[in-house]
Amino acid sequence: MQIRAAISKDIPRRGIALATAVARALEAAVGGGRGAASRSVAERRWHVVTINRPGDQVAVGGVTPPVPVRELGSAVEWQVRTAPGGKGTELAVRLRSAPPTGASAVLARLRGSDPRQEVRSALRKSKQLLETGDILRESHAVTIEPTLTNLPLRVAADRAGGEGRG
């Protein structure tokens, strides 16, 4: 029983360590092989969500974003505009600083430290808050017993917290 517990706790760490080593090797091999033009496009990417509310309810007075986006502070810039066809409002947010790219992005995502995860989480929470009046939470774990075969699912579920789950 103790061996099983030790294995189940150690496997996710080994998986992340292996993924980190592979990502570093790939980054070293590629050397950031993408051009500066493609990096600048990725760095300037807007993350957008359509909210089923009028614009004045999404951004009060056009100057105050929803609370989850406001909590990101000066790290982001945001815009509110009418959604195509006049069906709701688009809330767009992008980082002011360049997010990690390439293998560094993979590592940051695995560690849960990718700033884009915070942006996506804030957008998801804003949509939920404005449309339902509450931020919904996951009510149960996706898997109960740790096994080798459900390891990828458990790791993915643990890392999904950065995307607005749980």
mmCIF file of C-alpha atoms in Angstrom:
data_model
loop_
_atom_site.group_PDB
_atom_site.id
_atom_site.type_symbol
_atom_site.label_atom_id
_atom_site.label_comp_id
_atom_site.label_asym_id
_atom_site.label_seq_id
_atom_site.Cartn_x
_atom_site.Cartn_y
_atom_site.Cartn_z
ATOM 1 C CA MET A 1 0.000 0.000 0.000
ATOM 2 C CA GLN A 2 2.847 2.426 0.853
ATOM 3 C CA ILE A 3 4.625 1.583 -2.395
ATOM 4 C CA ARG A 4 1.487 2.402 -4.377
ATOM 5 C CA ALA A 5 1.091 5.735 -2.575
ATOM 6 C CA ALA A 6 4.755 6.580 -3.150
ATOM 7 C CA ILE A 7 4.487 5.703 -6.834
ATOM 8 C CA SER A 8 1.311 7.692 -7.356
ATOM 9 C CA LYS A 9 2.835 10.827 -5.781
ATOM 10 C CA ASP A 10 6.132 10.502 -7.618
ATOM 11 C CA ILE A 11 4.829 9.765 -11.129
ATOM 12 C CA PRO A 12 3.411 13.243 -11.892
ATOM 13 C CA ARG A 13 6.669 14.888 -10.777
ATOM 14 C CA ARG A 14 8.695 12.507 -12.941
ATOM 15 C CA GLY A 15 6.384 13.192 -15.876
ATOM 16 C CA ILE A 16 6.823 16.951 -15.522
ATOM 17 C CA ALA A 17 10.589 16.574 -15.090
ATOM 18 C CA LEU A 18 10.728 14.442 -18.246
ATOM 19 C CA ALA A 19 8.566 16.924 -20.164
ATOM 20 C CA THR A 20 10.788 19.771 -18.955
ATOM 21 C CA ALA A 21 13.929 17.977 -20.141
ATOM 22 C CA VAL A 22 12.362 17.206 -23.526
ATOM 23 C CA ALA A 23 11.161 20.801 -23.959
ATOM 24 C CA ARG A 24 14.607 22.202 -23.078
ATOM 25 C CA ALA A 25 16.249 19.834 -25.548
ATOM 26 C CA LEU A 26 13.789 20.836 -28.268
ATOM 27 C CA GLU A 27 14.297 24.523 -27.546
ATOM 28 C CA ALA A 28 18.062 24.108 -27.694
ATOM 29 C CA ALA A 29 17.818 22.132 -30.947
ATOM 30 C CA VAL A 30 15.424 24.541 -32.616
ATOM 31 C CA GLY A 31 17.017 27.643 -31.120
ATOM 32 C CA GLY A 32 13.793 29.576 -31.285
ATOM 33 C CA GLY A 33 13.631 28.727 -35.000
ATOM 34 C CA ARG A 34 10.573 30.872 -35.635
ATOM 35 C CA GLY A 35 11.094 34.255 -37.188
ATOM 36 C CA ALA A 36 10.701 37.531 -35.394
ATOM 37 C CA ALA A 37 7.562 38.295 -37.426
ATOM 38 C CA SER A 38 5.697 35.189 -36.251
ATOM 39 C CA ARG A 39 6.794 35.827 -32.637
ATOM 40 C CA SER A 40 5.546 39.393 -32.693
ATOM 41 C CA VAL A 41 2.159 38.237 -34.016
ATOM 42 C CA ALA A 42 1.884 35.655 -31.244
ATOM 43 C CA GLU A 43 2.931 38.202 -28.630
ATOM 44 C CA ARG A 44 0.266 40.660 -29.757
ATOM 45 C CA ARG A 45 -2.567 38.118 -29.734
ATOM 46 C CA TRP A 46 -5.885 39.165 -28.259
ATOM 47 C CA HIS A 47 -7.861 36.645 -26.226
ATOM 48 C CA VAL A 48 -11.554 37.247 -26.830
ATOM 49 C CA VAL A 49 -14.790 35.963 -25.335
ATOM 50 C CA THR A 50 -18.317 36.804 -26.416
ATOM 51 C CA ILE A 51 -20.618 37.638 -23.536
ATOM 52 C CA ASN A 52 -24.391 37.574 -23.879
ATOM 53 C CA ARG A 53 -24.842 41.019 -22.308
ATOM 54 C CA PRO A 54 -24.887 44.612 -23.586
ATOM 55 C CA GLY A 55 -21.581 46.467 -23.599
ATOM 56 C CA ASP A 56 -22.537 48.807 -20.749
ATOM 57 C CA GLN A 57 -23.023 45.777 -18.484
ATOM 58 C CA VAL A 58 -19.671 44.247 -19.493
ATOM 59 C CA ALA A 59 -17.652 47.420 -18.879
ATOM 60 C CA VAL A 60 -19.366 49.923 -16.641
ATOM 61 C CA GLY A 61 -19.095 53.305 -18.305
ATOM 62 C CA GLY A 62 -16.635 51.813 -20.764
ATOM 63 C CA VAL A 63 -13.835 52.338 -18.227
ATOM 64 C CA THR A 64 -14.202 49.502 -15.714
ATOM 65 C CA PRO A 65 -13.685 45.930 -16.878
ATOM 66 C CA PRO A 66 -15.284 42.954 -15.100
ATOM 67 C CA VAL A 67 -13.683 42.063 -11.755
ATOM 68 C CA PRO A 68 -11.676 39.025 -12.973
ATOM 69 C CA VAL A 69 -10.036 41.148 -15.702
ATOM 70 C CA ARG A 70 -9.580 44.097 -13.320
ATOM 71 C CA GLU A 71 -7.642 41.802 -10.980
ATOM 72 C CA LEU A 72 -4.994 41.316 -13.693
ATOM 73 C CA GLY A 73 -4.141 44.994 -13.224
ATOM 74 C CA SER A 74 -1.723 46.774 -15.502
ATOM 75 C CA ALA A 75 -0.356 43.493 -16.866
ATOM 76 C CA VAL A 76 -3.059 43.518 -19.547
ATOM 77 C CA GLU A 77 -4.915 45.876 -21.833
ATOM 78 C CA TRP A 78 -8.560 45.278 -22.663
ATOM 79 C CA GLN A 79 -11.284 46.322 -25.080
ATOM 80 C CA VAL A 80 -15.043 45.975 -25.232
ATOM 81 C CA ARG A 81 -16.870 45.982 -28.568
ATOM 82 C CA THR A 82 -20.162 44.839 -30.006
ATOM 83 C CA ALA A 83 -20.051 41.226 -31.170
ATOM 84 C CA PRO A 84 -20.631 40.485 -34.862
ATOM 85 C CA GLY A 85 -24.288 40.707 -35.762
ATOM 86 C CA GLY A 86 -24.995 42.707 -32.611
ATOM 87 C CA LYS A 87 -25.309 39.465 -30.659
ATOM 88 C CA GLY A 88 -23.699 40.278 -27.349
ATOM 89 C CA THR A 89 -20.411 41.938 -26.501
ATOM 90 C CA GLU A 90 -16.845 40.889 -27.118
ATOM 91 C CA LEU A 91 -14.407 41.303 -24.249
ATOM 92 C CA ALA A 92 -10.826 41.234 -25.543
ATOM 93 C CA VAL A 93 -7.727 41.063 -23.345
ATOM 94 C CA ARG A 94 -4.041 40.820 -24.203
ATOM 95 C CA LEU A 95 -0.830 40.837 -22.220
ATOM 96 C CA ARG A 96 1.299 43.979 -22.269
ATOM 97 C CA SER A 97 4.506 41.953 -21.994
ATOM 98 C CA ALA A 98 5.566 39.175 -24.308
ATOM 99 C CA PRO A 99 4.472 35.734 -23.110
ATOM 100 C CA PRO A 100 6.877 32.805 -23.374
ATOM 101 C CA THR A 101 7.076 31.125 -26.760
ATOM 102 C CA GLY A 102 8.256 27.771 -28.075
ATOM 103 C CA ALA A 103 9.529 25.275 -25.560
ATOM 104 C CA SER A 104 9.501 27.906 -22.828
ATOM 105 C CA ALA A 105 5.753 28.197 -23.336
ATOM 106 C CA VAL A 106 5.379 24.432 -22.940
ATOM 107 C CA LEU A 107 7.391 24.525 -19.716
ATOM 108 C CA ALA A 108 5.437 27.481 -18.353
ATOM 109 C CA ARG A 109 2.168 25.755 -19.179
ATOM 110 C CA LEU A 110 3.253 22.533 -17.468
ATOM 111 C CA ARG A 111 4.322 24.495 -14.399
ATOM 112 C CA GLY A 112 1.094 26.491 -14.415
ATOM 113 C CA SER A 113 3.026 29.762 -14.733
ATOM 114 C CA ASP A 114 2.034 30.773 -18.283
ATOM 115 C CA PRO A 115 0.522 34.282 -18.046
ATOM 116 C CA ARG A 116 -1.879 33.429 -20.892
ATOM 117 C CA GLN A 117 -3.568 30.945 -18.544
ATOM 118 C CA GLU A 118 -4.458 33.824 -16.201
ATOM 119 C CA VAL A 119 -5.897 35.796 -19.104
ATOM 120 C CA ARG A 120 -8.014 32.860 -20.326
ATOM 121 C CA SER A 121 -9.140 32.153 -16.765
ATOM 122 C CA ALA A 122 -10.121 35.802 -16.226
ATOM 123 C CA LEU A 123 -12.111 35.815 -19.467
ATOM 124 C CA ARG A 124 -13.887 32.589 -18.584
ATOM 125 C CA LYS A 125 -14.709 33.851 -15.095
ATOM 126 C CA SER A 126 -15.913 37.190 -16.485
ATOM 127 C CA LYS A 127 -18.281 35.437 -18.884
ATOM 128 C CA GLN A 128 -19.647 33.194 -16.137
ATOM 129 C CA LEU A 129 -20.021 36.073 -13.702
ATOM 130 C CA LEU A 130 -21.807 38.352 -16.158
ATOM 131 C CA GLU A 131 -24.080 35.682 -17.647
ATOM 132 C CA THR A 132 -24.972 33.654 -14.549
ATOM 133 C CA GLY A 133 -24.087 35.949 -11.660
ATOM 134 C CA ASP A 134 -21.647 33.422 -10.230
ATOM 135 C CA ILE A 135 -18.336 31.754 -11.007
ATOM 136 C CA LEU A 136 -19.030 28.077 -11.432
ATOM 137 C CA ARG A 137 -16.810 25.495 -9.784
ATOM 138 C CA GLU A 138 -16.145 21.889 -10.654
ATOM 139 C CA SER A 139 -18.069 19.711 -8.202
ATOM 140 C CA HIS A 140 -16.071 16.480 -8.386
ATOM 141 C CA ALA A 141 -12.726 15.057 -9.453
ATOM 142 C CA VAL A 142 -12.531 13.564 -12.926
ATOM 143 C CA THR A 143 -10.810 10.464 -11.637
ATOM 144 C CA ILE A 144 -10.724 8.963 -8.178
ATOM 145 C CA GLU A 145 -8.061 6.259 -8.066
ATOM 146 C CA PRO A 146 -4.543 7.128 -9.245
ATOM 147 C CA THR A 147 -3.255 4.546 -11.727
ATOM 148 C CA LEU A 148 -0.604 4.574 -14.425
ATOM 149 C CA THR A 149 -3.202 4.563 -17.182
ATOM 150 C CA ASN A 150 -5.067 7.628 -15.935
ATOM 151 C CA LEU A 151 -1.872 9.575 -15.198
ATOM 152 C CA PRO A 152 -2.133 11.810 -18.294
ATOM 153 C CA LEU A 153 -5.731 12.679 -17.400
ATOM 154 C CA ARG A 154 -4.809 13.490 -13.794
ATOM 155 C CA VAL A 155 -1.884 15.692 -14.855
ATOM 156 C CA ALA A 156 -4.072 17.494 -17.400
ATOM 157 C CA ALA A 157 -6.844 17.995 -14.824
ATOM 158 C CA ASP A 158 -4.343 19.351 -12.284
ATOM 159 C CA ARG A 159 -2.938 21.799 -14.838
ATOM 160 C CA ALA A 160 -6.387 22.862 -16.026
ATOM 161 C CA GLY A 161 -6.779 24.996 -12.915
ATOM 162 C CA GLY A 162 -4.908 27.724 -14.751
ATOM 163 C CA GLU A 163 -7.599 27.783 -17.412
ATOM 164 C CA GLY A 164 -10.434 28.610 -15.076
ATOM 165 C CA ARG A 165 -11.474 25.212 -13.755
ATOM 166 C CA GLY A 166 -11.976 24.503 -10.094
#
